[in-house]
C-alpha angles and dihedrals in degrees: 000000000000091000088050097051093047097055092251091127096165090056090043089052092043097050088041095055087038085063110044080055096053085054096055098040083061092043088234103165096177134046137124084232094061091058093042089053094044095054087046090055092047090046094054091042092055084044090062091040098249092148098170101058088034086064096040085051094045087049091049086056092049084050108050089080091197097072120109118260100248085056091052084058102050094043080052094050086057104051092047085061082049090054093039084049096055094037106256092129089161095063082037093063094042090054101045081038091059088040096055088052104045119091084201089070110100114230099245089059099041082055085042092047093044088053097049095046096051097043086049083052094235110167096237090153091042128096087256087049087043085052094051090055095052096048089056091035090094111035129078130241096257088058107053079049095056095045087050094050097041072057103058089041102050 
């Protein structure tokens, strides 16, 4: 993280798939580390505009089902920024959308969201922003995972 923070986003890269290594060559399956580096790792990819492996690597967190909530919204917040980046401003406003509303959303991403979505122009305040809320409004968290990921898969 400290390699991140600091804008060394090849050592942060490197330390983060270091790692995730170390984790699988202990066949350790679970542990609150291997989410934080790989959201590290997503969000330097997505840094260097490597959208592809910064979604594959927002979709492993989403995956990982064992990773806290405010990590699965964060790993949310970026992959919206991956969808807004590649144009898919529809999936984009969903995500934030999911990510304003959320308590689970630390503070730092909800600020980080909000700027994202405003400097990508998506119409969060706007009816189809408004829509985008409402459709989310009444599913959890773990459902709006599950249909992302059915999505990725199919």
């Amino acid at each position: 993280r400290l390699a991140l923070a600091g804008g060394d986003l090849d050592q942060a890269r490197v330390c983060c798939q270091d790692s995730i290594s170390t984790f699988a060559d202990l066949r350790i399956t679970h542990t609150n580390y291997a989410a934080e580096a790989m959201l590290a790792l997503s969000w330097a990819a997505l840094a260097q505009q490597r959208f592809s492996e910064a979604e594959h690597s927002f979709l492993n967190v989403l995956s990982a089902r064992g990773s806290a909530a405010w990590e699965t919204m964060d790993a949310m917040a970026g992959l919206a920024e991956v969808y807004a980046q590649k144009g898919d401003l529809d999936r984009a406003a969903e995500l934030f959308a999911a990510v304003f509303r959320s308590s689970a959303t630390a503070d730092a991403t909800q600020r980080h969201a909000l700027q994202m979505a405003q400097a990508m122009h998506l119409p969060i305040a706007t009816s189809r922003g408004v829509a985008s809320l409402e459709r989310t409004h009444n599913r959890t968290v773990d459902a709006l995972v599950d249909e992302i990921l059915a999505v990725e898969r199919g």
